[in-house]
Amino acid sequence: MKINGTIINYYFHCKRQCYLFANRLNLEDNSELVKIGKAIHEQKSSDSDNSEISIENIKVDKITKEYLTEIKKSDSDINASKWQLLFYLKVLKSKGIIRKGKLECVEKKKSDNKVYYFELTDEIEKELEFHILDIKKLINSESIPTVLNKPKCKKCAYYEYCYI
Ligand code: SF4
C-alpha cells in the first residue's frame, strides 16, 4: 500500500494501528467514531467551494491561495493530525504547489472549535522523510507491534481485534 495521510496519522497515533491498516486489516467501516468523523467531513466539505480535492493518493479537504485545510473531529491527537497535514503539504510541494497548513478541529460544542497552523520548513520536511522511511520499515515487518494498553484504545476501531 502506498503511504497516505491515514497511514501517517496512525503511525503517530499507534504503530500497531498503522501496521494493521497498512496491511489492509480494515475494521474501520464498523466504527461509530469513524462514521462521525466522516459525517463532519462531508458537512464541512459541502460548505466550501474548494471541497475534497484528490492529488495522487491523498484527499485534501480544502485549498485556498494560502492554505491547505484539513478538518478533524477533535484535537485529541494533535501530533498525529499535524504530521498528516505536513505530509499533504509535502505531496503538494512535490507538484510545485506551496501552501501553509491549517488544521480545523470541529468539537461537539461550536465554541470549542480550534484552528492550528503549520508550515513545512526544510528541517521539518527532512524529519518527515525520516518518518516515512521508518513507516515503510514498520509496515513491511514480519511482526505486529504490541498492544498499547492506553485509554485511547477504547475509542479505536481495532479495539475488539486487540483486546477481545
Ligand atoms: S486498540 Fe489500541 S493498541 Fe489496538 S490498534 Fe487501537 S490504539 Fe492501537
Tab-separated table of N, CA and C and ligand atoms in Angstrom:
chain	number	residue	atom	x	y	z
A	1	MET	N	0.850	-1.204	0.000
A	1	MET	CA	0.000	0.000	0.000
A	1	MET	C	0.881	1.248	0.000
A	2	LYS	N	0.527	2.211	-0.849
A	2	LYS	CA	1.291	3.448	-0.902
A	2	LYS	C	1.030	4.269	0.372
A	3	ILE	N	2.072	4.957	0.840
A	3	ILE	CA	1.892	5.766	2.046
A	3	ILE	C	0.874	6.883	1.766
A	4	ASN	N	-0.111	6.995	2.655
A	4	ASN	CA	-1.091	8.077	2.517
A	4	ASN	C	-1.255	8.783	3.871
A	5	GLY	N	-2.141	9.760	3.893
A	5	GLY	CA	-2.314	10.567	5.100
A	5	GLY	C	-2.793	9.765	6.295
A	6	THR	N	-3.666	8.807	6.063
A	6	THR	CA	-4.190	7.995	7.165
A	6	THR	C	-3.062	7.173	7.798
A	7	ILE	N	-2.215	6.604	6.960
A	7	ILE	CA	-1.097	5.800	7.474
A	7	ILE	C	-0.157	6.669	8.312
A	8	ILE	N	0.104	7.873	7.832
A	8	ILE	CA	0.961	8.792	8.593
A	8	ILE	C	0.314	9.098	9.949
A	9	ASN	N	-0.960	9.401	9.925
A	9	ASN	CA	-1.676	9.725	11.158
A	9	ASN	C	-1.604	8.557	12.146
A	10	TYR	N	-1.876	7.350	11.664
A	10	TYR	CA	-1.874	6.185	12.555
A	10	TYR	C	-0.485	5.889	13.113
A	11	TYR	N	0.535	6.146	12.324
A	11	TYR	CA	1.910	5.909	12.788
A	11	TYR	C	2.179	6.703	14.079
A	12	PHE	N	1.675	7.925	14.097
A	12	PHE	CA	1.899	8.738	15.296
A	12	PHE	C	0.895	8.418	16.396
A	13	HIS	N	-0.255	7.932	16.007
A	13	HIS	CA	-1.294	7.610	16.998
A	13	HIS	C	-1.011	6.273	17.681
A	14	CYS	N	-0.712	5.271	16.844
A	14	CYS	CA	-0.423	3.929	17.377
A	14	CYS	C	0.223	3.106	16.261
A	15	LYS	N	1.417	2.593	16.517
A	15	LYS	CA	2.153	1.868	15.466
A	15	LYS	C	1.437	0.579	15.073
A	16	ARG	N	0.752	-0.013	16.031
A	16	ARG	CA	0.001	-1.239	15.728
A	16	ARG	C	-1.164	-0.931	14.770
A	17	GLN	N	-1.863	0.171	15.035
A	17	GLN	CA	-2.964	0.590	14.171
A	17	GLN	C	-2.447	0.881	12.756
A	18	CYS	N	-1.301	1.526	12.696
A	18	CYS	CA	-0.663	1.830	11.419
A	18	CYS	C	-0.370	0.533	10.657
A	19	TYR	N	0.214	-0.414	11.355
A	19	TYR	CA	0.584	-1.695	10.742
A	19	TYR	C	-0.666	-2.418	10.220
A	20	LEU	N	-1.694	-2.511	11.090
A	20	LEU	CA	-2.908	-3.254	10.721
A	20	LEU	C	-3.601	-2.598	9.526
A	21	PHE	N	-3.718	-1.295	9.557
A	21	PHE	CA	-4.392	-0.588	8.468
A	21	PHE	C	-3.613	-0.724	7.158
A	22	ALA	N	-2.305	-0.501	7.239
A	22	ALA	CA	-1.484	-0.536	6.023
A	22	ALA	C	-1.431	-1.940	5.430
A	23	ASN	N	-1.594	-2.949	6.283
A	23	ASN	CA	-1.618	-4.318	5.782
A	23	ASN	C	-3.050	-4.788	5.500
A	24	ARG	N	-3.911	-3.801	5.343
A	24	ARG	CA	-5.283	-3.998	4.864
A	24	ARG	C	-6.185	-4.784	5.799
A	25	LEU	N	-5.901	-4.739	7.083
A	25	LEU	CA	-6.889	-5.274	8.018
A	25	LEU	C	-7.748	-4.075	8.410
A	26	ASN	N	-8.797	-3.842	7.630
A	26	ASN	CA	-9.558	-2.611	7.801
A	26	ASN	C	-10.870	-2.872	8.524
A	27	LEU	N	-10.900	-2.539	9.806
A	27	LEU	CA	-12.123	-2.728	10.580
A	27	LEU	C	-12.863	-1.406	10.752
A	28	GLU	N	-12.389	-0.388	10.084
A	28	GLU	CA	-12.864	0.963	10.351
A	28	GLU	C	-14.308	1.199	9.940
A	29	ASP	N	-14.780	0.472	8.930
A	29	ASP	CA	-16.119	0.751	8.442
A	29	ASP	C	-17.185	0.546	9.505
A	30	ASN	N	-16.867	-0.281	10.518
A	30	ASN	CA	-17.860	-0.552	11.556
A	30	ASN	C	-17.758	0.400	12.747
A	31	SER	N	-16.785	1.265	12.728
A	31	SER	CA	-16.559	2.091	13.908
A	31	SER	C	-17.458	3.325	13.910
A	32	GLU	N	-18.166	3.490	15.033
A	32	GLU	CA	-19.055	4.644	15.210
A	32	GLU	C	-18.270	5.956	15.093
A	33	LEU	N	-17.097	5.988	15.715
A	33	LEU	CA	-16.300	7.225	15.721
A	33	LEU	C	-15.828	7.604	14.327
A	34	VAL	N	-15.488	6.581	13.543
A	34	VAL	CA	-15.054	6.856	12.167
A	34	VAL	C	-16.225	7.427	11.363
A	35	LYS	N	-17.440	6.886	11.635
A	35	LYS	CA	-18.631	7.393	10.926
A	35	LYS	C	-18.882	8.859	11.285
A	36	ILE	N	-18.729	9.202	12.565
A	36	ILE	CA	-18.923	10.598	13.000
A	36	ILE	C	-17.917	11.493	12.282
A	37	GLY	N	-16.665	11.052	12.260
A	37	GLY	CA	-15.613	11.820	11.601
A	37	GLY	C	-15.941	12.070	10.134
A	38	LYS	N	-16.422	11.019	9.463
A	38	LYS	CA	-16.737	11.149	8.028
A	38	LYS	C	-17.905	12.104	7.819
A	39	ALA	N	-18.913	12.017	8.717
A	39	ALA	CA	-20.096	12.888	8.588
A	39	ALA	C	-19.684	14.348	8.744
A	40	ILE	N	-18.804	14.647	9.693
A	40	ILE	CA	-18.326	16.033	9.883
A	40	ILE	C	-17.590	16.487	8.635
A	41	HIS	N	-16.763	15.606	8.121
A	41	HIS	CA	-16.016	15.889	6.897
A	41	HIS	C	-16.948	16.291	5.770
A	42	GLU	N	-17.988	15.432	5.567
A	42	GLU	CA	-18.894	15.666	4.449
A	42	GLU	C	-19.619	16.990	4.616
A	43	GLN	N	-20.084	17.265	5.858
A	43	GLN	CA	-20.805	18.503	6.137
A	43	GLN	C	-19.912	19.711	5.878
A	44	LYS	N	-18.713	19.691	6.446
A	44	LYS	CA	-17.810	20.840	6.312
A	44	LYS	C	-17.384	21.024	4.852
A	45	SER	N	-17.124	19.886	4.194
A	45	SER	CA	-16.653	19.979	2.813
A	45	SER	C	-17.727	20.554	1.903
A	46	SER	N	-19.002	20.207	2.183
A	46	SER	CA	-20.064	20.698	1.310
A	46	SER	C	-20.312	22.189	1.533
A	47	ASP	N	-19.807	22.747	2.660
A	47	ASP	CA	-19.936	24.192	2.919
A	47	ASP	C	-18.931	24.996	2.101
A	48	SER	N	-18.019	24.324	1.452
A	48	SER	CA	-16.911	25.045	0.821
A	48	SER	C	-16.888	24.833	-0.683
A	49	ASP	N	-16.430	25.853	-1.394
A	49	ASP	CA	-16.320	25.736	-2.853
A	49	ASP	C	-15.140	24.876	-3.271
A	50	ASN	N	-14.113	24.819	-2.398
A	50	ASN	CA	-12.896	24.087	-2.764
A	50	ASN	C	-12.866	22.730	-2.069
A	51	SER	N	-14.004	22.043	-1.958
A	51	SER	CA	-14.061	20.849	-1.126
A	51	SER	C	-13.407	19.634	-1.788
A	52	GLU	N	-12.947	18.720	-0.950
A	52	GLU	CA	-12.242	17.460	-1.277
A	52	GLU	C	-11.594	17.406	-2.653
A	53	ILE	N	-10.323	17.600	-2.636
A	53	ILE	CA	-9.553	17.567	-3.867
A	53	ILE	C	-8.609	16.382	-3.781
A	54	SER	N	-8.569	15.547	-4.822
A	54	SER	CA	-7.672	14.394	-4.814
A	54	SER	C	-6.406	14.709	-5.591
A	55	ILE	N	-5.276	14.457	-4.952
A	55	ILE	CA	-3.985	14.606	-5.616
A	55	ILE	C	-3.197	13.343	-5.318
A	56	GLU	N	-2.827	12.614	-6.362
A	56	GLU	CA	-2.172	11.308	-6.200
A	56	GLU	C	-3.020	10.454	-5.263
A	57	ASN	N	-2.415	9.983	-4.159
A	57	ASN	CA	-3.172	9.110	-3.258
A	57	ASN	C	-3.660	9.852	-2.024
A	58	ILE	N	-3.747	11.163	-2.101
A	58	ILE	CA	-4.252	11.895	-0.942
A	58	ILE	C	-5.521	12.658	-1.308
A	59	LYS	N	-6.365	12.868	-0.289
A	59	LYS	CA	-7.576	13.662	-0.484
A	59	LYS	C	-7.500	14.811	0.494
A	60	VAL	N	-7.476	16.025	-0.001
A	60	VAL	CA	-7.378	17.154	0.913
A	60	VAL	C	-8.727	17.864	0.981
A	61	ASP	N	-9.011	18.410	2.170
A	61	ASP	CA	-10.341	18.966	2.397
A	61	ASP	C	-10.575	20.277	1.668
A	62	LYS	N	-9.558	21.115	1.645
A	62	LYS	CA	-9.777	22.446	1.075
A	62	LYS	C	-8.439	23.079	0.727
A	63	ILE	N	-8.380	23.755	-0.414
A	63	ILE	CA	-7.175	24.520	-0.752
A	63	ILE	C	-7.573	25.941	-1.131
A	64	THR	N	-6.924	26.890	-0.503
A	64	THR	CA	-7.099	28.285	-0.911
A	64	THR	C	-5.741	28.783	-1.396
A	65	LYS	N	-5.653	30.077	-1.712
A	65	LYS	CA	-4.392	30.628	-2.208
A	65	LYS	C	-3.268	30.450	-1.209
A	66	GLU	N	-3.623	30.524	0.089
A	66	GLU	CA	-2.582	30.483	1.108
A	66	GLU	C	-2.501	29.147	1.849
A	67	TYR	N	-3.649	28.493	2.042
A	67	TYR	CA	-3.681	27.337	2.934
A	67	TYR	C	-4.234	26.065	2.304
A	68	LEU	N	-3.704	24.956	2.826
A	68	LEU	CA	-4.355	23.672	2.651
A	68	LEU	C	-5.014	23.399	3.998
A	69	THR	N	-6.313	23.119	3.994
A	69	THR	CA	-7.028	22.913	5.258
A	69	THR	C	-7.420	21.453	5.429
A	70	GLU	N	-7.166	20.936	6.621
A	70	GLU	CA	-7.587	19.586	6.982
A	70	GLU	C	-8.576	19.718	8.147
A	71	ILE	N	-9.665	18.955	8.094
A	71	ILE	CA	-10.699	19.062	9.126
A	71	ILE	C	-10.736	17.788	9.964
A	72	LYS	N	-10.711	17.951	11.293
A	72	LYS	CA	-10.754	16.797	12.201
A	72	LYS	C	-11.907	16.950	13.178
A	73	LYS	N	-12.351	15.816	13.724
A	73	LYS	CA	-13.486	15.905	14.639
A	73	LYS	C	-13.080	16.320	16.054
A	74	SER	N	-11.804	16.331	16.344
A	74	SER	CA	-11.338	16.845	17.636
A	74	SER	C	-9.829	17.019	17.564
A	75	ASP	N	-9.272	17.660	18.589
A	75	ASP	CA	-7.812	17.796	18.598
A	75	ASP	C	-7.199	16.838	19.613
A	76	SER	N	-7.852	15.687	19.798
A	76	SER	CA	-7.386	14.744	20.820
A	76	SER	C	-5.998	14.174	20.488
A	77	ASP	N	-5.650	14.075	19.213
A	77	ASP	CA	-4.272	13.673	18.895
A	77	ASP	C	-3.708	14.678	17.889
A	78	ILE	N	-3.387	15.817	18.402
A	78	ILE	CA	-2.942	16.921	17.554
A	78	ILE	C	-1.636	16.594	16.831
A	79	ASN	N	-0.778	15.825	17.494
A	79	ASN	CA	0.511	15.490	16.875
A	79	ASN	C	0.304	14.634	15.609
A	80	ALA	N	-0.571	13.626	15.706
A	80	ALA	CA	-0.847	12.765	14.543
A	80	ALA	C	-1.471	13.589	13.411
A	81	SER	N	-2.405	14.475	13.761
A	81	SER	CA	-3.054	15.315	12.743
A	81	SER	C	-2.051	16.267	12.111
A	82	LYS	N	-1.141	16.780	12.928
A	82	LYS	CA	-0.123	17.712	12.420
A	82	LYS	C	0.743	17.035	11.356
A	83	TRP	N	1.215	15.817	11.637
A	83	TRP	CA	2.097	15.141	10.675
A	83	TRP	C	1.350	14.730	9.418
A	84	GLN	N	0.078	14.385	9.569
A	84	GLN	CA	-0.746	14.077	8.390
A	84	GLN	C	-0.833	15.308	7.479
A	85	LEU	N	-1.083	16.449	8.093
A	85	LEU	CA	-1.177	17.691	7.334
A	85	LEU	C	0.170	18.055	6.693
A	86	LEU	N	1.248	17.861	7.425
A	86	LEU	CA	2.577	18.147	6.868
A	86	LEU	C	2.875	17.237	5.677
A	87	PHE	N	2.415	15.996	5.767
A	87	PHE	CA	2.590	15.064	4.650
A	87	PHE	C	1.850	15.591	3.409
A	88	TYR	N	0.635	16.082	3.604
A	88	TYR	CA	-0.111	16.649	2.480
A	88	TYR	C	0.632	17.844	1.877
A	89	LEU	N	1.201	18.684	2.756
A	89	LEU	CA	1.954	19.844	2.252
A	89	LEU	C	3.142	19.389	1.414
A	90	LYS	N	3.747	18.281	1.842
A	90	LYS	CA	4.906	17.747	1.109
A	90	LYS	C	4.479	17.219	-0.279
A	91	VAL	N	3.358	16.506	-0.317
A	91	VAL	CA	2.876	15.996	-1.612
A	91	VAL	C	2.554	17.168	-2.544
A	92	LEU	N	1.900	18.185	-1.999
A	92	LEU	CA	1.591	19.372	-2.809
A	92	LEU	C	2.865	20.026	-3.315
A	93	LYS	N	3.844	20.150	-2.407
A	93	LYS	CA	5.111	20.796	-2.776
A	93	LYS	C	5.776	20.040	-3.932
A	94	SER	N	5.687	18.712	-3.898
A	94	SER	CA	6.302	17.920	-4.968
A	94	SER	C	5.629	18.186	-6.312
A	95	LYS	N	4.435	18.757	-6.279
A	95	LYS	CA	3.720	19.129	-7.525
A	95	LYS	C	3.924	20.606	-7.848
A	96	GLY	N	4.776	21.260	-7.066
A	96	GLY	CA	5.041	22.685	-7.299
A	96	GLY	C	4.015	23.606	-6.659
A	97	ILE	N	3.205	23.047	-5.756
A	97	ILE	CA	2.172	23.870	-5.099
A	97	ILE	C	2.604	24.098	-3.641
A	98	ILE	N	2.939	25.306	-3.314
A	98	ILE	CA	3.425	25.615	-1.965
A	98	ILE	C	2.288	26.255	-1.156
A	99	ARG	N	1.961	25.617	-0.044
A	99	ARG	CA	0.920	26.147	0.836
A	99	ARG	C	1.337	26.000	2.295
A	100	LYS	N	0.669	26.784	3.152
A	100	LYS	CA	0.797	26.561	4.594
A	100	LYS	C	-0.354	25.645	5.008
A	101	GLY	N	-0.240	25.060	6.188
A	101	GLY	CA	-1.265	24.121	6.640
A	101	GLY	C	-2.168	24.715	7.705
A	102	LYS	N	-3.451	24.422	7.584
A	102	LYS	CA	-4.430	24.887	8.564
A	102	LYS	C	-5.222	23.660	9.022
A	103	LEU	N	-5.253	23.455	10.321
A	103	LEU	CA	-5.975	22.303	10.871
A	103	LEU	C	-7.180	22.811	11.652
A	104	GLU	N	-8.371	22.447	11.183
A	104	GLU	CA	-9.592	22.887	11.880
A	104	GLU	C	-10.157	21.721	12.666
A	105	CYS	N	-10.271	21.898	13.978
A	105	CYS	CA	-10.825	20.841	14.830
A	105	CYS	C	-12.245	21.227	15.229
A	106	VAL	N	-13.198	20.402	14.779
A	106	VAL	CA	-14.612	20.694	14.991
A	106	VAL	C	-15.079	19.919	16.215
A	107	GLU	N	-15.237	20.597	17.323
A	107	GLU	CA	-15.620	19.934	18.569
A	107	GLU	C	-17.151	19.874	18.669
A	108	LYS	N	-17.639	19.094	19.672
A	108	LYS	CA	-19.095	18.964	19.831
A	108	LYS	C	-19.731	20.331	20.060
A	109	LYS	N	-19.111	21.116	20.964
A	109	LYS	CA	-19.607	22.479	21.204
A	109	LYS	C	-18.881	23.415	20.249
A	110	LYS	N	-19.633	24.159	19.425
A	110	LYS	CA	-19.018	25.015	18.405
A	110	LYS	C	-17.993	25.981	18.991
A	111	SER	N	-18.297	26.465	20.220
A	111	SER	CA	-17.398	27.456	20.841
A	111	SER	C	-16.040	26.837	21.176
A	112	ASP	N	-15.976	25.494	21.199
A	112	ASP	CA	-14.696	24.820	21.496
A	112	ASP	C	-13.875	24.547	20.234
A	113	ASN	N	-14.411	24.900	19.066
A	113	ASN	CA	-13.667	24.670	17.812
A	113	ASN	C	-12.302	25.339	17.875
A	114	LYS	N	-11.308	24.673	17.298
A	114	LYS	CA	-9.956	25.242	17.342
A	114	LYS	C	-9.319	25.195	15.958
A	115	VAL	N	-8.415	26.134	15.723
A	115	VAL	CA	-7.674	26.151	14.454
A	115	VAL	C	-6.180	26.222	14.773
A	116	TYR	N	-5.405	25.370	14.116
A	116	TYR	CA	-3.945	25.347	14.301
A	116	TYR	C	-3.286	25.583	12.934
A	117	TYR	N	-2.113	26.190	12.970
A	117	TYR	CA	-1.389	26.485	11.725
A	117	TYR	C	-0.015	25.818	11.747
A	118	PHE	N	0.374	25.260	10.610
A	118	PHE	CA	1.692	24.605	10.499
A	118	PHE	C	2.345	24.961	9.176
A	119	GLU	N	3.677	24.925	9.186
A	119	GLU	CA	4.411	25.171	7.944
A	119	GLU	C	5.429	24.066	7.703
A	120	LEU	N	5.623	23.717	6.444
A	120	LEU	CA	6.607	22.694	6.094
A	120	LEU	C	7.951	23.374	5.813
A	121	THR	N	8.780	23.457	6.839
A	121	THR	CA	10.125	24.016	6.635
A	121	THR	C	11.032	22.901	6.102
A	122	ASP	N	12.236	23.273	5.651
A	122	ASP	CA	13.181	22.255	5.142
A	122	ASP	C	13.512	21.241	6.233
A	123	GLU	N	13.675	21.756	7.437
A	123	GLU	CA	14.033	20.882	8.565
A	123	GLU	C	12.911	19.878	8.863
A	124	ILE	N	11.691	20.384	8.885
A	124	ILE	CA	10.538	19.511	9.161
A	124	ILE	C	10.368	18.500	8.028
A	125	GLU	N	10.621	18.928	6.813
A	125	GLU	CA	10.486	18.013	5.675
A	125	GLU	C	11.482	16.856	5.798
A	126	LYS	N	12.701	17.176	6.246
A	126	LYS	CA	13.708	16.116	6.431
A	126	LYS	C	13.250	15.133	7.505
A	127	GLU	N	12.699	15.688	8.582
A	127	GLU	CA	12.200	14.834	9.660
A	127	GLU	C	11.068	13.930	9.146
A	128	LEU	N	10.204	14.517	8.328
A	128	LEU	CA	9.092	13.757	7.759
A	128	LEU	C	9.610	12.621	6.873
A	129	GLU	N	10.639	12.896	6.089
A	129	GLU	CA	11.218	11.857	5.228
A	129	GLU	C	11.768	10.705	6.066
A	130	PHE	N	12.363	11.055	7.180
A	130	PHE	CA	12.868	10.032	8.094
A	130	PHE	C	11.705	9.175	8.615
A	131	HIS	N	10.613	9.824	8.997
A	131	HIS	CA	9.446	9.076	9.499
A	131	HIS	C	8.862	8.173	8.398
A	132	ILE	N	8.832	8.677	7.182
A	132	ILE	CA	8.266	7.876	6.074
A	132	ILE	C	9.092	6.599	5.867
A	133	LEU	N	10.411	6.737	5.961
A	133	LEU	CA	11.271	5.542	5.837
A	133	LEU	C	10.972	4.552	6.953
A	134	ASP	N	10.802	5.083	8.165
A	134	ASP	CA	10.517	4.219	9.310
A	134	ASP	C	9.147	3.533	9.161
A	135	ILE	N	8.179	4.268	8.621
A	135	ILE	CA	6.843	3.695	8.402
A	135	ILE	C	6.933	2.531	7.405
A	136	LYS	N	7.713	2.722	6.340
A	136	LYS	CA	7.855	1.655	5.339
A	136	LYS	C	8.453	0.407	5.974
A	137	LYS	N	9.446	0.628	6.839
A	137	LYS	CA	10.075	-0.500	7.536
A	137	LYS	C	9.050	-1.204	8.425
A	138	LEU	N	8.290	-0.391	9.140
A	138	LEU	CA	7.289	-0.932	10.074
A	138	LEU	C	6.250	-1.781	9.340
A	139	ILE	N	5.695	-1.265	8.244
A	139	ILE	CA	4.592	-1.994	7.627
A	139	ILE	C	5.058	-3.212	6.812
A	140	ASN	N	6.356	-3.240	6.494
A	140	ASN	CA	6.892	-4.419	5.798
A	140	ASN	C	7.473	-5.444	6.763
A	141	SER	N	7.412	-5.119	8.033
A	141	SER	CA	7.993	-6.020	9.029
A	141	SER	C	7.130	-7.288	9.191
A	142	GLU	N	7.752	-8.348	9.699
A	142	GLU	CA	7.038	-9.620	9.882
A	142	GLU	C	6.190	-9.603	11.150
A	143	SER	N	6.555	-8.738	12.092
A	143	SER	CA	5.853	-8.797	13.378
A	143	SER	C	4.969	-7.574	13.619
A	144	ILE	N	3.803	-7.849	14.229
A	144	ILE	CA	2.839	-6.784	14.518
A	144	ILE	C	3.258	-6.085	15.810
A	145	PRO	N	3.295	-4.750	15.850
A	145	PRO	CA	3.617	-4.055	17.104
A	145	PRO	C	2.648	-4.451	18.226
A	146	THR	N	3.133	-4.377	19.449
A	146	THR	CA	2.310	-4.833	20.578
A	146	THR	C	1.158	-3.863	20.868
A	147	VAL	N	0.201	-4.379	21.642
A	147	VAL	CA	-0.973	-3.580	22.030
A	147	VAL	C	-0.535	-2.459	22.966
A	148	LEU	N	-1.141	-1.273	22.801
A	148	LEU	CA	-0.711	-0.101	23.577
A	148	LEU	C	-1.129	-0.115	25.041
A	149	ASN	N	-2.332	-0.635	25.291
A	149	ASN	CA	-2.896	-0.590	26.647
A	149	ASN	C	-3.020	0.832	27.174
A	150	LYS	N	-3.636	1.680	26.384
A	150	LYS	CA	-3.835	3.073	26.793
A	150	LYS	C	-5.324	3.415	26.693
A	151	PRO	N	-5.763	4.449	27.424
A	151	PRO	CA	-7.196	4.808	27.377
A	151	PRO	C	-7.704	5.045	25.948
A	152	LYS	N	-6.840	5.563	25.065
A	152	LYS	CA	-7.313	5.844	23.697
A	152	LYS	C	-7.727	4.577	22.944
A	153	CYS	N	-7.265	3.419	23.410
A	153	CYS	CA	-7.640	2.157	22.746
A	153	CYS	C	-9.161	1.965	22.740
A	154	LYS	N	-9.842	2.471	23.802
A	154	LYS	CA	-11.291	2.268	23.899
A	154	LYS	C	-12.035	2.967	22.766
A	155	LYS	N	-11.428	3.971	22.165
A	155	LYS	CA	-12.097	4.696	21.073
A	155	LYS	C	-11.630	4.213	19.706
A	156	CYS	N	-10.798	3.201	19.682
A	156	CYS	CA	-10.169	2.779	18.433
A	156	CYS	C	-11.020	1.733	17.707
A	157	ALA	N	-11.035	1.818	16.375
A	157	ALA	CA	-11.778	0.862	15.551
A	157	ALA	C	-11.236	-0.557	15.711
A	158	TYR	N	-9.994	-0.689	16.153
A	158	TYR	CA	-9.370	-2.018	16.298
A	158	TYR	C	-9.476	-2.568	17.712
A	159	TYR	N	-10.264	-1.908	18.559
A	159	TYR	CA	-10.328	-2.312	19.973
A	159	TYR	C	-10.658	-3.798	20.116
A	160	GLU	N	-11.694	-4.235	19.427
A	160	GLU	CA	-12.110	-5.641	19.568
A	160	GLU	C	-11.011	-6.570	19.061
A	161	TYR	N	-10.387	-6.177	17.982
A	161	TYR	CA	-9.318	-7.004	17.429
A	161	TYR	C	-8.168	-7.140	18.423
A	162	CYS	N	-7.839	-6.048	19.094
A	162	CYS	CA	-6.687	-6.051	20.005
A	162	CYS	C	-6.972	-6.686	21.355
A	163	TYR	N	-8.217	-6.572	21.834
A	163	TYR	CA	-8.469	-6.956	23.224
A	163	TYR	C	-9.476	-8.086	23.426
A	164	ILE	N	-10.237	-8.430	22.367
A	164	ILE	CA	-11.291	-9.427	22.629
A	164	ILE	C	-11.042	-10.709	21.825
B	1	SF4	S1	-6.842	-0.703	20.178
B	1	SF4	FE1	-5.045	0.376	20.981
B	1	SF4	S2	-3.331	-0.980	20.515
B	1	SF4	FE2	-5.024	-1.631	19.246
B	1	SF4	S3	-4.723	-0.564	17.329
B	1	SF4	FE3	-6.119	0.664	18.554
B	1	SF4	S4	-4.854	2.156	19.630
B	1	SF4	FE4	-3.516	0.520	18.857
